[in-house]
mmCIF file of C-alpha atoms in Angstrom:
data_model
loop_
_atom_site.group_PDB
_atom_site.id
_atom_site.type_symbol
_atom_site.label_atom_id
_atom_site.label_comp_id
_atom_site.label_asym_id
_atom_site.label_seq_id
_atom_site.Cartn_x
_atom_site.Cartn_y
_atom_site.Cartn_z
ATOM 1 C CA MET A 1 0.624 -16.343 -77.393
ATOM 2 C CA LYS A 2 3.722 -16.008 -75.767
ATOM 3 C CA ALA A 3 4.436 -17.845 -72.026
ATOM 4 C CA PHE A 4 7.119 -16.567 -69.153
ATOM 5 C CA PHE A 5 8.240 -18.827 -66.568
ATOM 6 C CA LEU A 6 9.886 -18.277 -62.708
ATOM 7 C CA SER A 7 9.167 -20.165 -60.547
ATOM 8 C CA ASN A 8 11.703 -20.780 -56.664
ATOM 9 C CA THR A 9 12.218 -24.183 -57.512
ATOM 10 C CA ASN A 10 13.525 -26.788 -61.893
ATOM 11 C CA LEU A 11 10.144 -26.095 -63.536
ATOM 12 C CA ASP A 12 12.472 -27.827 -66.634
ATOM 13 C CA PRO A 13 10.271 -30.682 -67.112
ATOM 14 C CA VAL A 14 6.437 -28.473 -66.794
ATOM 15 C CA ILE A 15 7.930 -25.921 -69.085
ATOM 16 C CA LYS A 16 9.126 -28.796 -71.467
ATOM 17 C CA LYS A 17 5.480 -29.759 -72.104
ATOM 18 C CA ALA A 18 3.985 -26.634 -71.905
ATOM 19 C CA SER A 19 5.300 -25.744 -75.028
ATOM 20 C CA ASN A 20 2.567 -27.189 -77.004
ATOM 21 C CA LEU A 21 0.906 -24.921 -75.063
ATOM 22 C CA PHE A 22 2.267 -21.386 -76.984
ATOM 23 C CA THR A 23 3.249 -20.112 -79.777
ATOM 24 C CA GLY A 24 6.450 -19.007 -76.910
ATOM 25 C CA VAL A 25 7.961 -20.040 -74.142
ATOM 26 C CA ARG A 26 10.663 -18.602 -72.175
ATOM 27 C CA SER A 27 11.931 -19.215 -68.622
ATOM 28 C CA GLN A 28 14.431 -17.621 -66.081
ATOM 29 C CA HIS A 29 17.625 -17.537 -66.412
ATOM 30 C CA GLY A 30 18.960 -19.699 -63.865
ATOM 31 C CA PHE A 31 17.878 -21.745 -59.877
ATOM 32 C CA ASP A 32 15.343 -20.038 -58.155
ATOM 33 C CA THR A 33 15.914 -16.666 -60.483
ATOM 34 C CA TRP A 34 12.836 -15.368 -59.930
ATOM 35 C CA ARG A 35 12.577 -12.406 -58.318
ATOM 36 C CA GLU A 36 16.118 -10.707 -59.912
ATOM 37 C CA THR A 37 14.156 -11.027 -63.502
ATOM 38 C CA LEU A 38 11.200 -10.084 -62.212
ATOM 39 C CA ALA A 39 13.911 -6.750 -60.538
ATOM 40 C CA GLY A 40 15.101 -6.724 -64.341
ATOM 41 C CA ASN A 41 12.004 -6.602 -66.373
ATOM 42 C CA SER A 42 12.881 -8.947 -68.424
ATOM 43 C CA LEU A 43 9.295 -10.907 -69.977
ATOM 44 C CA GLU A 44 10.845 -10.392 -72.997
ATOM 45 C CA GLU A 45 6.544 -8.483 -74.239
ATOM 46 C CA SER A 46 5.197 -12.278 -72.825
ATOM 47 C CA ASP A 47 1.231 -12.229 -72.973
ATOM 48 C CA LEU A 48 1.379 -14.776 -69.968
ATOM 49 C CA ALA A 49 4.026 -14.391 -66.748
ATOM 50 C CA PHE A 50 2.901 -17.765 -64.954
ATOM 51 C CA VAL A 51 5.041 -17.339 -61.506
ATOM 52 C CA ILE A 52 4.920 -20.254 -59.627
ATOM 53 C CA ILE A 53 6.205 -20.834 -56.359
ATOM 54 C CA ASP A 54 6.324 -23.615 -53.964
ATOM 55 C CA GLY A 55 5.972 -22.624 -50.381
ATOM 56 C CA PHE A 56 8.476 -25.914 -48.377
ATOM 57 C CA ALA A 57 11.059 -23.858 -51.218
ATOM 58 C CA LEU A 58 9.753 -19.921 -50.086
ATOM 59 C CA HIS A 59 10.253 -21.037 -46.027
ATOM 60 C CA GLU A 60 13.549 -21.892 -46.399
ATOM 61 C CA LYS A 61 14.311 -18.262 -47.981
ATOM 62 C CA CYS A 62 13.319 -16.610 -45.464
ATOM 63 C CA ARG A 63 14.044 -18.783 -42.299
ATOM 64 C CA ASP A 64 16.702 -16.173 -40.861
ATOM 65 C CA VAL A 65 13.948 -13.221 -42.367
ATOM 66 C CA PRO A 66 11.717 -12.141 -40.614
ATOM 67 C CA ILE A 67 8.656 -12.963 -43.163
ATOM 68 C CA GLU A 68 6.153 -10.496 -43.092
ATOM 69 C CA GLN A 69 9.458 -8.125 -44.239
ATOM 70 C CA PHE A 70 10.718 -11.013 -46.649
ATOM 71 C CA ALA A 71 6.408 -11.021 -47.618
ATOM 72 C CA ALA A 72 6.527 -7.656 -48.685
ATOM 73 C CA GLU A 73 9.969 -7.685 -50.620
ATOM 74 C CA CYS A 74 8.635 -9.760 -52.690
ATOM 75 C CA PHE A 75 5.543 -8.666 -53.537
ATOM 76 C CA GLY A 76 6.884 -4.946 -53.884
ATOM 77 C CA LEU A 77 8.887 -6.841 -57.155
ATOM 78 C CA LEU A 78 6.174 -8.772 -58.163
ATOM 79 C CA ARG A 79 2.833 -4.795 -57.870
ATOM 80 C CA SER A 80 6.383 -3.134 -59.530
ATOM 81 C CA ALA A 81 6.918 -5.422 -62.352
ATOM 82 C CA ALA A 82 3.040 -5.794 -63.798
ATOM 83 C CA GLU A 83 2.397 -2.443 -63.646
ATOM 84 C CA ALA A 84 6.059 -1.929 -65.679
ATOM 85 C CA ASN A 85 4.343 -4.675 -67.673
ATOM 86 C CA PRO A 86 0.139 -3.776 -68.431
ATOM 87 C CA HIS A 87 -0.136 -5.866 -71.630
ATOM 88 C CA THR A 88 1.186 -9.239 -69.490
ATOM 89 C CA VAL A 89 -1.116 -10.904 -67.175
ATOM 90 C CA PHE A 90 0.366 -12.141 -64.335
ATOM 91 C CA PHE A 91 -0.421 -15.704 -62.660
ATOM 92 C CA VAL A 92 0.963 -16.198 -59.193
ATOM 93 C CA SER A 93 0.476 -19.626 -57.397
ATOM 94 C CA ASP A 94 -1.241 -20.084 -53.992
ATOM 95 C CA ILE A 95 1.314 -20.975 -52.441
ATOM 96 C CA ASP A 96 0.439 -23.893 -49.366
ATOM 97 C CA VAL A 97 3.684 -24.163 -46.473
ATOM 98 C CA PRO A 98 3.666 -28.077 -44.738
ATOM 99 C CA ASP A 99 5.674 -27.305 -41.613
ATOM 100 C CA HIS A 100 8.368 -29.395 -40.983
ATOM 101 C CA GLU A 101 9.888 -28.258 -38.326
ATOM 102 C CA ILE A 102 10.919 -29.373 -34.592
ATOM 103 C CA THR A 103 9.449 -27.870 -32.325
ATOM 104 C CA ALA A 104 7.373 -27.225 -28.265
ATOM 105 C CA GLY A 105 3.724 -27.577 -29.012
ATOM 106 C CA ASN A 106 3.681 -24.114 -27.628
ATOM 107 C CA THR A 107 5.499 -22.439 -30.898
ATOM 108 C CA LEU A 108 4.467 -20.542 -33.124
ATOM 109 C CA SER A 109 4.123 -22.565 -36.438
ATOM 110 C CA THR A 110 6.149 -19.705 -38.785
ATOM 111 C CA ALA A 111 5.078 -21.701 -41.612
ATOM 112 C CA ALA A 112 1.697 -20.860 -41.501
ATOM 113 C CA GLU A 113 2.355 -17.645 -40.480
ATOM 114 C CA LEU A 114 4.333 -18.076 -44.139
ATOM 115 C CA GLU A 115 1.086 -19.191 -46.028
ATOM 116 C CA ARG A 116 -1.318 -16.687 -44.320
ATOM 117 C CA ILE A 117 0.638 -14.076 -45.350
ATOM 118 C CA TRP A 118 1.289 -15.144 -48.972
ATOM 119 C CA ASN A 119 -1.709 -15.708 -50.071
ATOM 120 C CA ASP A 120 -3.824 -12.616 -48.276
ATOM 121 C CA SER A 121 -1.569 -10.133 -49.766
ATOM 122 C CA LEU A 122 -1.514 -12.141 -53.480
ATOM 123 C CA ALA A 123 -5.404 -11.919 -53.346
ATOM 124 C CA ALA A 124 -4.510 -7.588 -52.093
ATOM 125 C CA LEU A 125 -2.791 -7.650 -55.319
ATOM 126 C CA GLN A 126 -5.107 -9.210 -57.678
ATOM 127 C CA SER A 127 -7.424 -6.563 -56.171
ATOM 128 C CA ALA A 128 -5.185 -3.725 -56.780
ATOM 129 C CA LEU A 129 -4.030 -5.216 -60.580
ATOM 130 C CA ARG A 130 -6.285 -6.243 -63.457
ATOM 131 C CA ASN A 131 -3.211 -7.962 -65.018
ATOM 132 C CA VAL A 132 -2.866 -10.513 -61.523
ATOM 133 C CA LYS A 133 -4.203 -13.439 -61.532
ATOM 134 C CA ILE A 134 -4.548 -16.212 -59.105
ATOM 135 C CA LEU A 135 -3.355 -19.528 -60.231
ATOM 136 C CA GLU A 136 -4.716 -21.889 -57.158
ATOM 137 C CA LEU A 137 -2.216 -24.034 -56.307
ATOM 138 C CA ARG A 138 -3.192 -24.735 -52.936
ATOM 139 C CA GLN A 139 -6.241 -26.366 -52.604
ATOM 140 C CA HIS A 140 -5.387 -28.429 -55.704
ATOM 141 C CA ILE A 141 -2.646 -29.792 -53.054
ATOM 142 C CA CYS A 142 -4.804 -30.700 -50.447
ATOM 143 C CA ASP A 143 -7.067 -32.389 -52.228
ATOM 144 C CA ALA A 144 -4.321 -34.840 -54.091
ATOM 145 C CA GLY A 145 -2.114 -35.415 -51.013
ATOM 146 C CA ARG A 146 1.391 -33.576 -50.200
ATOM 147 C CA ALA A 147 2.933 -36.822 -51.171
ATOM 148 C CA GLN A 148 1.060 -36.978 -54.543
ATOM 149 C CA PHE A 149 2.303 -33.297 -55.272
ATOM 150 C CA HIS A 150 5.540 -33.690 -54.450
ATOM 151 C CA SER A 151 8.235 -35.814 -54.375
ATOM 152 C CA MET A 152 11.866 -35.507 -51.715
ATOM 153 C CA LYS A 153 13.590 -37.135 -54.620
ATOM 154 C CA LEU A 154 13.782 -35.165 -57.342
ATOM 155 C CA TRP A 155 13.406 -32.136 -54.833
ATOM 156 C CA TYR A 156 17.241 -33.796 -53.400
ATOM 157 C CA LEU A 157 18.611 -35.077 -56.722
ATOM 158 C CA GLY A 158 17.283 -31.846 -59.031
ATOM 159 C CA GLY A 159 15.546 -29.739 -57.428
ATOM 160 C CA ILE A 160 12.965 -30.295 -58.282
ATOM 161 C CA ARG A 161 9.294 -29.768 -55.938
ATOM 162 C CA TYR A 162 7.150 -32.250 -58.331
ATOM 163 C CA SER A 163 6.066 -35.361 -58.834
ATOM 164 C CA ALA A 164 4.791 -37.058 -62.110
ATOM 165 C CA ALA A 165 1.236 -36.590 -60.863
ATOM 166 C CA GLY A 166 2.741 -33.406 -59.437
ATOM 167 C CA GLN A 167 3.656 -32.135 -63.059
ATOM 168 C CA LYS A 168 0.794 -33.358 -64.963
ATOM 169 C CA ALA A 169 -1.535 -31.997 -62.742
ATOM 170 C CA LEU A 170 0.782 -28.384 -62.802
ATOM 171 C CA LEU A 171 0.267 -28.256 -66.390
ATOM 172 C CA GLU A 172 -3.608 -28.298 -66.016
ATOM 173 C CA ARG A 173 -3.461 -25.559 -64.534
ATOM 174 C CA ILE A 174 -1.445 -23.907 -67.285
ATOM 175 C CA GLU A 175 -3.838 -24.514 -69.655
ATOM 176 C CA ARG A 176 -7.204 -23.773 -67.619
ATOM 177 C CA ALA A 177 -5.863 -20.517 -66.985
ATOM 178 C CA ARG A 178 -4.508 -20.111 -70.860
ATOM 179 C CA ASP A 179 -8.063 -20.986 -71.729
ATOM 180 C CA ALA A 180 -9.309 -18.924 -68.918
ATOM 181 C CA HIS A 181 -7.932 -15.517 -69.503
ATOM 182 C CA LEU A 182 -9.328 -16.381 -73.544
ATOM 183 C CA GLY A 183 -12.428 -16.933 -73.056
ATOM 184 C CA ARG A 184 -12.635 -20.614 -74.119
ATOM 185 C CA ARG A 185 -14.682 -22.088 -71.470
ATOM 186 C CA ARG A 186 -18.728 -23.853 -72.231
ATOM 187 C CA LYS A 187 -21.349 -21.963 -72.107
ATOM 188 C CA CYS A 188 -24.682 -24.174 -71.221
ATOM 189 C CA LEU A 189 -23.717 -27.418 -68.603
ATOM 190 C CA VAL A 190 -27.167 -29.881 -69.982
ATOM 191 C CA LEU A 191 -28.347 -32.267 -67.160
ATOM 192 C CA ASP A 192 -30.328 -35.443 -66.587
ATOM 193 C CA ALA A 193 -32.790 -34.794 -63.686
ATOM 194 C CA ASP A 194 -32.952 -38.578 -62.154
ATOM 195 C CA ASN A 195 -30.412 -39.876 -59.857
ATOM 196 C CA THR A 196 -28.674 -36.568 -60.588
ATOM 197 C CA LEU A 197 -30.342 -33.910 -59.722
ATOM 198 C CA TRP A 198 -31.654 -36.120 -57.300
ATOM 199 C CA GLY A 199 -32.246 -40.576 -55.480
ATOM 200 C CA GLY A 200 -34.155 -41.965 -57.442
ATOM 201 C CA VAL A 201 -36.399 -42.073 -60.835
ATOM 202 C CA ILE A 202 -39.556 -39.696 -60.080
ATOM 203 C CA GLY A 203 -41.430 -42.596 -61.873
ATOM 204 C CA GLU A 204 -41.697 -45.240 -60.561
ATOM 205 C CA GLU A 205 -41.847 -43.421 -56.560
ATOM 206 C CA GLY A 206 -42.880 -39.646 -57.030
ATOM 207 C CA ALA A 207 -41.740 -36.718 -55.294
ATOM 208 C CA GLU A 208 -42.175 -37.824 -52.550
ATOM 209 C CA GLY A 209 -39.583 -40.436 -52.699
ATOM 210 C CA ILE A 210 -36.655 -39.391 -54.350
ATOM 211 C CA ALA A 211 -33.526 -38.612 -52.803
ATOM 212 C CA LEU A 212 -33.572 -34.393 -51.557
ATOM 213 C CA SER A 213 -32.606 -32.723 -47.837
ATOM 214 C CA PRO A 214 -30.366 -30.445 -46.995
ATOM 215 C CA ALA A 215 -28.959 -32.734 -44.288
ATOM 216 C CA GLY A 216 -29.044 -36.918 -44.380
ATOM 217 C CA GLU A 217 -28.314 -39.005 -47.019
ATOM 218 C CA GLY A 218 -30.258 -36.151 -50.046
ATOM 219 C CA ALA A 219 -27.768 -33.857 -49.074
ATOM 220 C CA ARG A 220 -25.462 -35.022 -51.653
ATOM 221 C CA TYR A 221 -28.054 -33.630 -54.265
ATOM 222 C CA TYR A 222 -29.038 -30.474 -52.090
ATOM 223 C CA ASP A 223 -24.767 -29.478 -51.698
ATOM 224 C CA PHE A 224 -25.235 -30.178 -55.942
ATOM 225 C CA GLN A 225 -27.668 -28.102 -56.911
ATOM 226 C CA ARG A 226 -26.364 -25.680 -54.096
ATOM 227 C CA ALA A 227 -23.516 -25.944 -56.876
ATOM 228 C CA ILE A 228 -24.375 -25.991 -59.505
ATOM 229 C CA SER A 229 -25.962 -22.389 -58.843
ATOM 230 C CA GLN A 230 -22.714 -20.674 -58.543
ATOM 231 C CA ILE A 231 -21.856 -22.503 -62.483
ATOM 232 C CA ALA A 232 -24.771 -20.539 -63.167
ATOM 233 C CA ALA A 233 -24.204 -17.152 -62.112
ATOM 234 C CA THR A 234 -20.267 -17.283 -63.327
ATOM 235 C CA GLY A 235 -22.438 -16.359 -66.410
ATOM 236 C CA ILE A 236 -23.596 -20.559 -68.028
ATOM 237 C CA LEU A 237 -26.703 -21.108 -69.056
ATOM 238 C CA CYS A 238 -27.249 -24.836 -67.998
ATOM 239 C CA ALA A 239 -30.177 -26.789 -68.802
ATOM 240 C CA VAL A 240 -32.216 -31.150 -68.795
ATOM 241 C CA VAL A 241 -32.684 -33.191 -70.857
ATOM 242 C CA SER A 242 -34.079 -36.242 -69.006
ATOM 243 C CA LYS A 243 -35.669 -39.662 -70.180
ATOM 244 C CA ASN A 244 -39.825 -38.936 -68.507
ATOM 245 C CA ASN A 245 -42.720 -37.940 -68.680
ATOM 246 C CA PRO A 246 -43.302 -34.066 -68.788
ATOM 247 C CA ASP A 247 -46.124 -34.499 -65.338
ATOM 248 C CA GLU A 248 -43.544 -36.494 -63.523
ATOM 249 C CA LEU A 249 -40.882 -34.592 -64.516
ATOM 250 C CA HIS A 250 -42.725 -30.930 -63.282
ATOM 251 C CA GLU A 251 -43.104 -32.551 -59.810
ATOM 252 C CA GLY A 252 -39.463 -33.065 -59.491
ATOM 253 C CA PHE A 253 -39.338 -29.848 -60.012
ATOM 254 C CA SER A 254 -42.076 -29.550 -57.246
ATOM 255 C CA HIS A 255 -40.844 -30.780 -54.284
ATOM 256 C CA PRO A 256 -39.874 -28.519 -51.484
ATOM 257 C CA HIS A 257 -36.403 -28.996 -51.267
ATOM 258 C CA MET A 258 -35.609 -28.521 -54.842
ATOM 259 C CA LEU A 259 -33.188 -25.402 -55.376
ATOM 260 C CA LEU A 260 -33.148 -25.343 -58.667
ATOM 261 C CA ARG A 261 -36.682 -24.985 -60.088
ATOM 262 C CA GLU A 262 -38.137 -25.235 -63.644
ATOM 263 C CA ASP A 263 -37.633 -21.550 -64.191
ATOM 264 C CA PHE A 264 -33.424 -21.627 -63.872
ATOM 265 C CA PHE A 265 -33.099 -23.276 -66.685
ATOM 266 C CA VAL A 266 -33.150 -22.151 -69.603
ATOM 267 C CA ALA A 267 -34.540 -25.245 -71.321
ATOM 268 C CA VAL A 268 -35.848 -28.635 -69.521
ATOM 269 C CA ARG A 269 -36.337 -31.297 -71.864
ATOM 270 C CA ALA A 270 -38.583 -34.018 -71.202
ATOM 271 C CA SER A 271 -38.951 -36.791 -73.784
ATOM 272 C CA TRP A 272 -38.053 -40.128 -74.806
ATOM 273 C CA ASN A 273 -36.500 -38.777 -77.264
ATOM 274 C CA SER A 274 -32.365 -39.251 -78.372
ATOM 275 C CA LYS A 275 -30.825 -36.974 -75.933
ATOM 276 C CA ALA A 276 -27.585 -36.758 -78.695
ATOM 277 C CA GLU A 277 -31.503 -35.194 -80.232
ATOM 278 C CA GLU A 278 -32.591 -33.473 -78.162
ATOM 279 C CA ILE A 279 -29.236 -32.450 -77.391
ATOM 280 C CA GLU A 280 -29.154 -31.615 -81.012
ATOM 281 C CA SER A 281 -32.298 -29.101 -80.487
ATOM 282 C CA LEU A 282 -31.523 -27.758 -77.392
ATOM 283 C CA ALA A 283 -28.510 -26.429 -79.989
ATOM 284 C CA ARG A 284 -30.532 -24.858 -82.098
ATOM 285 C CA GLN A 285 -33.102 -24.054 -79.896
ATOM 286 C CA LEU A 286 -29.668 -21.103 -78.610
ATOM 287 C CA ASN A 287 -28.696 -20.637 -81.419
ATOM 288 C CA LEU A 288 -24.896 -22.231 -80.145
ATOM 289 C CA GLY A 289 -21.972 -24.458 -81.076
ATOM 290 C CA LEU A 290 -22.595 -28.101 -79.688
ATOM 291 C CA ASP A 291 -18.365 -27.199 -77.985
ATOM 292 C CA ALA A 292 -20.728 -25.293 -76.233
ATOM 293 C CA PHE A 293 -22.236 -28.025 -74.582
ATOM 294 C CA VAL A 294 -21.731 -30.205 -70.909
ATOM 295 C CA PHE A 295 -23.716 -33.108 -70.434
ATOM 296 C CA VAL A 296 -24.410 -34.687 -67.624
ATOM 297 C CA ASP A 297 -25.422 -37.995 -67.215
ATOM 298 C CA ASP A 298 -25.063 -40.840 -64.416
ATOM 299 C CA SER A 299 -25.433 -43.338 -66.654
ATOM 300 C CA ALA A 300 -22.925 -44.083 -68.936
ATOM 301 C CA GLU A 301 -25.260 -46.162 -71.765
ATOM 302 C CA GLU A 302 -26.772 -42.569 -72.184
ATOM 303 C CA ARG A 303 -22.607 -40.933 -71.959
ATOM 304 C CA GLU A 304 -21.435 -42.996 -74.465
ATOM 305 C CA ARG A 305 -24.241 -43.003 -76.722
ATOM 306 C CA VAL A 306 -24.236 -39.168 -76.960
ATOM 307 C CA ARG A 307 -20.138 -38.631 -77.508
ATOM 308 C CA GLN A 308 -20.274 -41.279 -80.687
ATOM 309 C CA MET A 309 -23.135 -39.659 -82.050
ATOM 310 C CA LEU A 310 -22.126 -35.624 -81.367
ATOM 311 C CA PRO A 311 -18.286 -35.380 -80.030
ATOM 312 C CA ASP A 312 -18.090 -31.981 -80.018
ATOM 313 C CA VAL A 313 -20.014 -32.355 -76.660
ATOM 314 C CA ALA A 314 -17.885 -32.231 -73.781
ATOM 315 C CA VAL A 315 -19.455 -35.712 -71.413
ATOM 316 C CA PRO A 316 -17.442 -35.956 -68.660
ATOM 317 C CA GLU A 317 -17.668 -39.095 -66.257
ATOM 318 C CA PHE A 318 -19.726 -39.291 -63.604
ATOM 319 C CA PRO A 319 -19.016 -40.323 -60.520
ATOM 320 C CA ALA A 320 -19.437 -43.678 -59.397
ATOM 321 C CA ASP A 321 -20.314 -42.291 -55.149
ATOM 322 C CA SER A 322 -22.489 -40.199 -55.279
ATOM 323 C CA SER A 323 -21.059 -38.885 -52.059
ATOM 324 C CA GLU A 324 -18.668 -37.223 -54.023
ATOM 325 C CA LEU A 325 -21.106 -35.154 -56.368
ATOM 326 C CA SER A 326 -20.376 -32.414 -54.751
ATOM 327 C CA VAL A 327 -16.503 -32.025 -55.573
ATOM 328 C CA PHE A 328 -18.093 -32.833 -59.186
ATOM 329 C CA ALA A 329 -19.300 -29.660 -59.711
ATOM 330 C CA HIS A 330 -16.770 -28.484 -58.455
ATOM 331 C CA GLU A 331 -14.412 -29.769 -61.067
ATOM 332 C CA LEU A 332 -16.589 -29.194 -64.666
ATOM 333 C CA TYR A 333 -15.893 -26.408 -63.137
ATOM 334 C CA ASP A 334 -12.778 -25.138 -63.122
ATOM 335 C CA ARG A 335 -12.260 -27.728 -66.258
ATOM 336 C CA TYR A 336 -14.884 -26.291 -68.284
ATOM 337 C CA PHE A 337 -15.803 -23.565 -66.652
ATOM 338 C CA ARG A 338 -13.970 -21.812 -65.572
ATOM 339 C CA THR A 339 -13.316 -17.558 -65.734
ATOM 340 C CA TYR A 340 -11.635 -14.475 -64.260
ATOM 341 C CA GLU A 341 -13.817 -12.260 -64.057
ATOM 342 C CA ILE A 342 -17.880 -12.786 -64.995
ATOM 343 C CA THR A 343 -18.519 -9.440 -67.190
ATOM 344 C CA ALA A 344 -21.741 -7.342 -66.932
ATOM 345 C CA ASP A 345 -23.185 -9.613 -69.477
ATOM 346 C CA ASP A 346 -22.669 -12.829 -67.848
ATOM 347 C CA ALA A 347 -24.876 -12.027 -65.144
ATOM 348 C CA VAL A 348 -27.216 -11.494 -66.893
ATOM 349 C CA ARG A 349 -27.286 -14.425 -69.233
ATOM 350 C CA ARG A 350 -30.072 -16.276 -68.070
ATOM 351 C CA GLU A 351 -32.559 -13.376 -68.238
ATOM 352 C CA LEU A 352 -31.446 -12.884 -71.900
ATOM 353 C CA TYR A 353 -31.818 -16.246 -72.945
#
């Protein structure tokens, strides 16, 4: 798979590392020549084109030009290039624009205006053309913090906007975009129950004693369940493997605030067997390879045992702070289950199984 990179900043360090992800890598000639490259239609029959735009550098370019006019020109070039290369998938980044202007407090921020117009225009272009996808950087920058993602020192030294941490994160976004395009996503999320779907141990505290509620301490598990349901809606199967007595586990699923009832899952396994053995059995039941599974458990011991016995199963670290569960769910989707299109089969996969 061949990839082409275009940017308004120096991406050389990222492109060099990205060469390990593709059979061929090309990029624009010269600094900030992405628009000229698009206009010249010189993508060299690439399978993927990554248009990675930094909001700060973009804002510098349009100081003396009406923002709407500038954005319209950029998106006119993007649309023309995408239409002229229908077999190339364009991953175009959304932008975060830091406001570095010194103005009075009642002055309209042109940085905010540029960010809004760019991201709205990009969403419209994605809706209009099947071969245009959004490479989501803005939310990642906001979550990581601009100071962590960017480097003003590298910018002044060599036109490189991204810090070492930012370059690593950007490379991960590129890899995940490639994998999503190729359909390389896991198919089944296997979840523990106690201290994962709810707070506490159902066998010790009973349904009335577990933490699960729309507000307060139990809301962290409530919100986690809601995020899991959103992952499932993209065509992902979900199952539960828990060391519990079946009757007690059933009691947990009957909790009044339980969002994910037993019939939500393709399988609910409660036993005192090894969880690795249960996952192997589940794989046979669903006729899926072990590399289709992601296993989530709050127990470090259980996670390590599954890693050792089933190396093909993905076993992410569980957050040390359960208040981070909702963020963790988004990371699960982004890392293992991301897709750019929900097919008709995806929509009914759970019912089929």
